[in-house]
Tab-separated table of C-alpha atoms in Angstrom:
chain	number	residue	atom	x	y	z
A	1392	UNK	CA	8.169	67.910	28.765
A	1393	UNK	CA	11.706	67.847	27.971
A	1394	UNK	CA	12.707	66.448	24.204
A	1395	UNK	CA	15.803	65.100	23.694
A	1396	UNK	CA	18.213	66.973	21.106
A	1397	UNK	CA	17.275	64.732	18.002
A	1398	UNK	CA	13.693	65.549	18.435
A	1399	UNK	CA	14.309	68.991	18.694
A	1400	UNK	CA	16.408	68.753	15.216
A	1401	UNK	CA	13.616	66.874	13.115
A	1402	UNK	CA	10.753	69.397	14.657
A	1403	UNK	CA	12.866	72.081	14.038
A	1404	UNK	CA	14.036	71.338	10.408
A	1405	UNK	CA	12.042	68.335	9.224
A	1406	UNK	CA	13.477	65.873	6.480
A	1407	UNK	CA	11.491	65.500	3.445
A	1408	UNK	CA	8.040	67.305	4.594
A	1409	UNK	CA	5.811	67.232	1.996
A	1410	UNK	CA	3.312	65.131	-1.018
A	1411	UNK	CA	4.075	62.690	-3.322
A	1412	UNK	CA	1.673	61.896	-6.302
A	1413	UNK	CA	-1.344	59.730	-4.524
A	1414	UNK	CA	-2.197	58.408	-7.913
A	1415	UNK	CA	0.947	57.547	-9.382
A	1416	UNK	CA	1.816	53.891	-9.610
A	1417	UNK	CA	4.760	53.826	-8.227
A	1418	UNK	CA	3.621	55.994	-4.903
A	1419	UNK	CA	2.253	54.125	-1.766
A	1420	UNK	CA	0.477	56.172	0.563
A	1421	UNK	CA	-0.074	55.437	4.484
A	1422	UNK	CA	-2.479	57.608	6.046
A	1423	UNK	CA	-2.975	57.262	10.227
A	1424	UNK	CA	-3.856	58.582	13.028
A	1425	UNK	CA	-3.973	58.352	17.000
A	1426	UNK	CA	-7.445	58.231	17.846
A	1427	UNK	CA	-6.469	59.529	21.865
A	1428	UNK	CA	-5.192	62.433	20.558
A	1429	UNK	CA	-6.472	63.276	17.064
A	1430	UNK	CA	-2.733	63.467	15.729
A	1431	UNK	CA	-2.808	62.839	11.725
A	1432	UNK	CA	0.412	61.106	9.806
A	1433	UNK	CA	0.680	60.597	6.022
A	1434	UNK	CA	3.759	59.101	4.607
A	1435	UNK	CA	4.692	58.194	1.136
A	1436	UNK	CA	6.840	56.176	-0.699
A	1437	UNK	CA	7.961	56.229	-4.182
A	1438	UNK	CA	9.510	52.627	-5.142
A	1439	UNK	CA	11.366	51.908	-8.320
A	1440	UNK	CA	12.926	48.359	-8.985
A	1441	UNK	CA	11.998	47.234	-5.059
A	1442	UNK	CA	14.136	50.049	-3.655
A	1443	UNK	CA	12.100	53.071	-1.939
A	1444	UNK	CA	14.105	56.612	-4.386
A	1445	UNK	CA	12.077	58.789	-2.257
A	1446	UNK	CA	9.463	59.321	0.525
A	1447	UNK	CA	7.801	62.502	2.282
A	1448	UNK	CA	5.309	63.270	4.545
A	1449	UNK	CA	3.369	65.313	6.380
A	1450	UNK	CA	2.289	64.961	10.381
A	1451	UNK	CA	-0.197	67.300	12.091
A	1452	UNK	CA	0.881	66.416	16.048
A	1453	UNK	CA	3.476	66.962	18.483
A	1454	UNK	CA	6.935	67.780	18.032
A	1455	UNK	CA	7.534	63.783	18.628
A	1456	UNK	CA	5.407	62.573	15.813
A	1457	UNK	CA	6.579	65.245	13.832
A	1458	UNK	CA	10.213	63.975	14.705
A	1459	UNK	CA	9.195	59.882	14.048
A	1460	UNK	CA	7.637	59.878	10.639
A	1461	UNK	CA	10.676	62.818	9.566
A	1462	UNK	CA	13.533	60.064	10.672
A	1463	UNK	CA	11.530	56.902	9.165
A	1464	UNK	CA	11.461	59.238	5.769
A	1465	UNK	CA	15.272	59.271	6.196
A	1466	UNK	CA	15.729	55.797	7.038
A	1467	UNK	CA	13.757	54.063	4.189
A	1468	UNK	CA	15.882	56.070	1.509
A	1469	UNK	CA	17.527	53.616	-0.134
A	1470	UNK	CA	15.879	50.750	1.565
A	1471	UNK	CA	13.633	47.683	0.040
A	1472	UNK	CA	10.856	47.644	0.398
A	1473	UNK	CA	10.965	44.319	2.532
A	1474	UNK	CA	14.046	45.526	4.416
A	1475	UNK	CA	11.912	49.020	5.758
A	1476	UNK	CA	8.303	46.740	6.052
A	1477	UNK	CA	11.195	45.051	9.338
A	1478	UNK	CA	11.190	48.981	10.668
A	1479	UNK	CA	9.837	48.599	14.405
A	1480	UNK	CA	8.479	51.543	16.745
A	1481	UNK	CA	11.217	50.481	19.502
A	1482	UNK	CA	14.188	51.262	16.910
A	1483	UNK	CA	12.497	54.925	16.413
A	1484	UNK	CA	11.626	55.356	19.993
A	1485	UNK	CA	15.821	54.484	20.821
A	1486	UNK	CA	16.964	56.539	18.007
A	1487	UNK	CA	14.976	59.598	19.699
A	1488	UNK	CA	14.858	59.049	22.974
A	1489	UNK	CA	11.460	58.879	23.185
A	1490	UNK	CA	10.329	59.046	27.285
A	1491	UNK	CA	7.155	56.095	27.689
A	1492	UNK	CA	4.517	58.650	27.153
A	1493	UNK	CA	5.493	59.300	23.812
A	1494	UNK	CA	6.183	55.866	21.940
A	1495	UNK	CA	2.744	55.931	20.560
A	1496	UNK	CA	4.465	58.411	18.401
A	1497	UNK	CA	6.900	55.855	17.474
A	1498	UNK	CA	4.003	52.767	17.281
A	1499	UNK	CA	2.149	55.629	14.776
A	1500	UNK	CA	5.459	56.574	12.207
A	1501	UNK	CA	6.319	52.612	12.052
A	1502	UNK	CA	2.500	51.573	11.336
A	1503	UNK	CA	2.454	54.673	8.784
A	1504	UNK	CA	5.194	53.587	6.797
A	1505	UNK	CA	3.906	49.496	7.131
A	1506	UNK	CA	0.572	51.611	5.482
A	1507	UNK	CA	2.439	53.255	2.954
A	1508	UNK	CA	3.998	50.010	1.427
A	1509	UNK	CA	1.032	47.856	2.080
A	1510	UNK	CA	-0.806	50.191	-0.134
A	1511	UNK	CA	2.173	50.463	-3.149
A	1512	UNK	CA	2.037	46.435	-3.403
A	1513	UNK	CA	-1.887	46.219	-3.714
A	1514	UNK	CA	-1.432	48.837	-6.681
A	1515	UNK	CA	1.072	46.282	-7.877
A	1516	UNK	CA	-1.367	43.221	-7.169
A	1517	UNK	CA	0.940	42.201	-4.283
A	1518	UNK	CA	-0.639	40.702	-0.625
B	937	UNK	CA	-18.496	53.920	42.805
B	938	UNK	CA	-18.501	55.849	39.572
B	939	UNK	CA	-18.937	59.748	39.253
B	940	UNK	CA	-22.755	59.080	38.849
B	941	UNK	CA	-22.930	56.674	42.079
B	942	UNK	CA	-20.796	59.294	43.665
B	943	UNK	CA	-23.067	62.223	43.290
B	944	UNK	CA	-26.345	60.274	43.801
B	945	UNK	CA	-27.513	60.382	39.865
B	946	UNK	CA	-28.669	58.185	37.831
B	947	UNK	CA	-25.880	56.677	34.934
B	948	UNK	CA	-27.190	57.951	32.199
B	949	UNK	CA	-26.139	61.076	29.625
B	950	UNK	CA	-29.226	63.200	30.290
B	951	UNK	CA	-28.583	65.469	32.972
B	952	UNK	CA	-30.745	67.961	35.595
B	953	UNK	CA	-27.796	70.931	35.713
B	954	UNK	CA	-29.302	71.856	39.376
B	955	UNK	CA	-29.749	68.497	40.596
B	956	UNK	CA	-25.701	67.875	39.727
B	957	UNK	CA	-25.060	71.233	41.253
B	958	UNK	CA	-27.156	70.681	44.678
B	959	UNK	CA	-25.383	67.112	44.742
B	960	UNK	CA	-22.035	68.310	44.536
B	961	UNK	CA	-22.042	71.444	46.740
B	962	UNK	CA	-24.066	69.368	49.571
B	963	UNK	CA	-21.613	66.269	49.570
B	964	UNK	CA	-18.364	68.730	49.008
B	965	UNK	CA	-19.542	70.545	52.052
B	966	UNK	CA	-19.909	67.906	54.122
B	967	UNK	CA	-16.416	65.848	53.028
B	968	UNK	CA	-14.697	69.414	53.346
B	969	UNK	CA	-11.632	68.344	54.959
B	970	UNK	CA	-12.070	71.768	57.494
B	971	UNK	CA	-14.704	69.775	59.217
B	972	UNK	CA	-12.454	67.013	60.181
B	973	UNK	CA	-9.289	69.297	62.206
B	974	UNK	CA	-9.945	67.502	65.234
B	975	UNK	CA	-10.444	63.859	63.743
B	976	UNK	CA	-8.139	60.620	63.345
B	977	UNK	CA	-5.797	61.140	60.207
B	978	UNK	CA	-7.044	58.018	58.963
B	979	UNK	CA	-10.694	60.454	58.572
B	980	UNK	CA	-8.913	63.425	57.655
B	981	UNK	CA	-7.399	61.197	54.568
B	982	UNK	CA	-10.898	59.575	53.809
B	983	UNK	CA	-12.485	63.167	53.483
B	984	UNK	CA	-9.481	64.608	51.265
B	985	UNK	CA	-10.014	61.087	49.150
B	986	UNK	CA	-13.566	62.109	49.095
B	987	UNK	CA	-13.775	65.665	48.400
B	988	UNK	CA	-10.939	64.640	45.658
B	989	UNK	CA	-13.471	62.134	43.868
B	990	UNK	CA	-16.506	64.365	44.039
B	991	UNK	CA	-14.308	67.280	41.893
B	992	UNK	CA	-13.343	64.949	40.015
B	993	UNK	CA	-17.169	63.514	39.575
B	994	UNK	CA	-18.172	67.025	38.821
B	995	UNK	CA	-15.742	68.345	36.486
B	996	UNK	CA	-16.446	65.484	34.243
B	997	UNK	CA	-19.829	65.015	34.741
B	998	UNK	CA	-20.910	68.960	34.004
B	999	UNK	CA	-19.179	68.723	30.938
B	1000	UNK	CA	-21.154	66.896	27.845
B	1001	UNK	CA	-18.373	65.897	25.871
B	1002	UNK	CA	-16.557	64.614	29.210
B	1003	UNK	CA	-19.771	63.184	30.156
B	1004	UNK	CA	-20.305	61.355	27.210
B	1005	UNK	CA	-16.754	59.683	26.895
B	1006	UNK	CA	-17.196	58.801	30.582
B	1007	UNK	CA	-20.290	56.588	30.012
B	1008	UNK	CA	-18.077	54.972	27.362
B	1009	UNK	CA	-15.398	54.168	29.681
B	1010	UNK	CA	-18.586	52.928	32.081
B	1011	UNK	CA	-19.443	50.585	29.004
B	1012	UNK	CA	-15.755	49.427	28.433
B	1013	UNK	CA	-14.508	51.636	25.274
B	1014	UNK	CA	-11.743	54.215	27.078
B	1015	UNK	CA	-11.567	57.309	24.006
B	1016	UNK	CA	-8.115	57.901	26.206
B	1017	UNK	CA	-6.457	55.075	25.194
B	1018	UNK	CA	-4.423	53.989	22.418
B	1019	UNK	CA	-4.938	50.242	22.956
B	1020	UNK	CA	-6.550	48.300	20.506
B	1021	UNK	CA	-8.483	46.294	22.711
B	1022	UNK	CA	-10.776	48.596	24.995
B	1023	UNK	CA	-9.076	51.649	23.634
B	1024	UNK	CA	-10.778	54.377	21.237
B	1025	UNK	CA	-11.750	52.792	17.754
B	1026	UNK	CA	-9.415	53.322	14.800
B	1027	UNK	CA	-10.963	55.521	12.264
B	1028	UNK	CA	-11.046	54.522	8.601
B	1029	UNK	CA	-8.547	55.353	5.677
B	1030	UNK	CA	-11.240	57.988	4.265
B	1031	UNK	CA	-11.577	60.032	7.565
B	1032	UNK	CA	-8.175	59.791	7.807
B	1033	UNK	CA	-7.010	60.918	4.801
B	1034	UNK	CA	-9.844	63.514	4.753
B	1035	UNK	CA	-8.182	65.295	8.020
B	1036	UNK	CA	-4.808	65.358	6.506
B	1037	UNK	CA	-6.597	67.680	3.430
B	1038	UNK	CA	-8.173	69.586	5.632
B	1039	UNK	CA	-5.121	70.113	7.420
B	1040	UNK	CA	-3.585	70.912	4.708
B	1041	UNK	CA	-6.716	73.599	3.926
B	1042	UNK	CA	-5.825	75.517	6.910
B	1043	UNK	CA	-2.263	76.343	5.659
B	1044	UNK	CA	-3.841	77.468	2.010
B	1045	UNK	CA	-6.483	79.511	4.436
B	1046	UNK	CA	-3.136	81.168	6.258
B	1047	UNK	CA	-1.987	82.397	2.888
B	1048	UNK	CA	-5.748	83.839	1.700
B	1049	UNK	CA	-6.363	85.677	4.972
B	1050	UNK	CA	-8.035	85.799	8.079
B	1051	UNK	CA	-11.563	85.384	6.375
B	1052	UNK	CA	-11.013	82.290	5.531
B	1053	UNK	CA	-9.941	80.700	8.360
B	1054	UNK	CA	-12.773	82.013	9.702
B	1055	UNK	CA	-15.150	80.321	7.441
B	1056	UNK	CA	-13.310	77.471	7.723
B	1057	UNK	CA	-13.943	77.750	11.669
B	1058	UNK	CA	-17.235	77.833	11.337
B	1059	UNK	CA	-17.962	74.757	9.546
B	1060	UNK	CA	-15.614	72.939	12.010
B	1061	UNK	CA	-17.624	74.040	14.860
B	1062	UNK	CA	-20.824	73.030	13.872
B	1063	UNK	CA	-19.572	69.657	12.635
B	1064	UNK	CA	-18.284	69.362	16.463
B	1065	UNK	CA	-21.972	69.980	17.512
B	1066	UNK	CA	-22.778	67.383	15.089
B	1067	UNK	CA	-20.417	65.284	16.236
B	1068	UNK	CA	-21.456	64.733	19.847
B	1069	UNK	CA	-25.030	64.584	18.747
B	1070	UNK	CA	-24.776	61.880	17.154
B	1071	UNK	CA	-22.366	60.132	20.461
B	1072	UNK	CA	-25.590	61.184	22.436
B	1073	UNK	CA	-28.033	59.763	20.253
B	1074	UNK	CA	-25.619	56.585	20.277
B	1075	UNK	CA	-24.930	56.489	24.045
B	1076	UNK	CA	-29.104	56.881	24.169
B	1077	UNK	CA	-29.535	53.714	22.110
B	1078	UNK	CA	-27.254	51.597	24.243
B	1079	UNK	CA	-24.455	51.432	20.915
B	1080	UNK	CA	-21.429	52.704	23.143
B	1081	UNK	CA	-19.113	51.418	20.376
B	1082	UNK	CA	-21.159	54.031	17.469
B	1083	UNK	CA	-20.906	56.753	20.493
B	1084	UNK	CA	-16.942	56.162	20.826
B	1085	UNK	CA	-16.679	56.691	17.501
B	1086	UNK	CA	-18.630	59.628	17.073
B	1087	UNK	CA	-16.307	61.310	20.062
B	1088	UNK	CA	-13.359	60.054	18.395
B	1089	UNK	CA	-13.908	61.975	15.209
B	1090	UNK	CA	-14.954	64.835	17.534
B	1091	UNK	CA	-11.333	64.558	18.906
B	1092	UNK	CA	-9.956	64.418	15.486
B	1093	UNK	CA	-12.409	67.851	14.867
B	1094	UNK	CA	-11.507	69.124	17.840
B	1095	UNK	CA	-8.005	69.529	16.907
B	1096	UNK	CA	-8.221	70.268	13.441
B	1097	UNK	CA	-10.708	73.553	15.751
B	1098	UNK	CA	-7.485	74.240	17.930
B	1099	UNK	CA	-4.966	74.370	15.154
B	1100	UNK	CA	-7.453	77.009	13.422
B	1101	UNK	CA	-7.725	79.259	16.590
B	1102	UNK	CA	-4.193	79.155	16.481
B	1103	UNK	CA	-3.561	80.134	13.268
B	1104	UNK	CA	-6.163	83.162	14.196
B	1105	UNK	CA	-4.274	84.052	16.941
B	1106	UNK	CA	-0.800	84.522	14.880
């Protein structure tokens, strides 16, 4: 299968790979995976003040899940935490280029990063 | 028909290897598309359709693990399939984050050396066994959702297996 240039750029060098501290309170951590295929996502968020300072992650799957949770990282840099909960799969799967057989790629960065903060606002007593 | 109707067995994961085999050759032989030079294209298409189904009946009914996720399909859970309805059942946070660790393992087990990945290997391979075991035991007991899950984390296994023999390979 042909990938399109920008998935070819976050495979190749991939924004923000790695681990945040699971334990520390102002980390969220979004752990899933695509049951078809066995492909396993983990993205983090640090939030201070309702703005995500950092995130990282780390995806063991094709080049374009690699490529969907390394943009989201760079998206939702800077973003609140409401603002990057809006992210949708369809936005990722434009911004790559994604062909049909690969937006479940897309469907698994956006409901990793939905993960992520849903787990930072229970440590915070949020919904 | 299904793969079972197909080959004249009954639905079911246990299996006679030589009854399978006899089925298949007999009705491949007889749908061979060389028997039908001189017929109507209209028969010439219905024995290529055939002799298509019946590999297709026997390359996933010979395997166990194919066999297995096919009687799940049968009983409405498709391992295949993303969707949340009818497709293969999410697995939970734990297993989850437990395969991202062990992920992680194999790149520590790069940097110690090829022993162990190799141990590392062959705990993976007997949890696969494991795995499909217990899908069996489920499919046996009529719980096809307890068997889909079962092959799911085999999947999850199963690639966690691949990215070790790669790392071997390197």
């Amino acid at each position: 299968m042909a990938y399109s240039d920008k998935v070819i750029d976050h495979y190749e060098n991939p924004r923000n790979v790695g681990s945040l501290d699971k334990g520390d309170e102002s980390v969220g951590t979004g752990v899933v995976g695509a049951p078809a295929c066995g492909d396993v996502m983990k993205l983090q968020i640090k939030v201070e003040g309702g703005v995500i300072t950092d995130a990282k992650f780390k995806t063991y799957g094709c080049g374009s899940a690699i490529a969907s949770s390394s943009l989201v990282t760079e998206w939702v840099k800077g973003m609140k935490i409401e603002d990057a909960m809006e992210i949708k799969n369809s936005q990722i799967a434009e911004e790559l280029s994604l062909p049909p057989v690969k937006i479940h790629c897309s469907v698994l960065a956006e409901d990793a990063i939905k993960a992520a903060i849903v787990d930072y606002q229970k440590k915070h007593g949020g919904a | 028909m299904d793969h079972f109707g197909l080959l004249g067995l009954p639905r079911q994961y246990a299996i006679d290897r030589d009854a399978l085999e006899r089925a298949y050759l007999e009705r491949a032989q007889a749908a061979h598309p060389d028997r039908f030079v001189g017929a109507s294209s209209a028969e010439q298409r219905s024995a290529m359709e055939r002799s298509a189904s019946l590999n297709e009946g026997y390359r996933v009914l010979r395997d166990p693990v194919r066999r297995a996720e096919y009687l799940c399909r049968l009983a409405g859970i498709d391992v295949d399939s993303s969707e949340p309805e009818g497709g293969a059942p999410a697995m939970g946070q734990a297993f989850l984050m437990e395969m991202i660790e062990r992920r992680e393992a194999v790149e520590d087990a790069r940097r110690e050396g090829p022993s162990a990945l190799d141990e590392l290997r062959d705990g993976v391979e007997g949890e696969l066994d494991d795995a499909l075991d217990r899908a069996v035991s489920a499919l046996q007991q009529g719980d096809s959702r307890r068997a889909a899950e079962a092959l799911v984390e085999r999947r999850y296994l199963q690639r966690l297996l691949d990215e070790l023999d790669d790392e071997v390979e390197r």
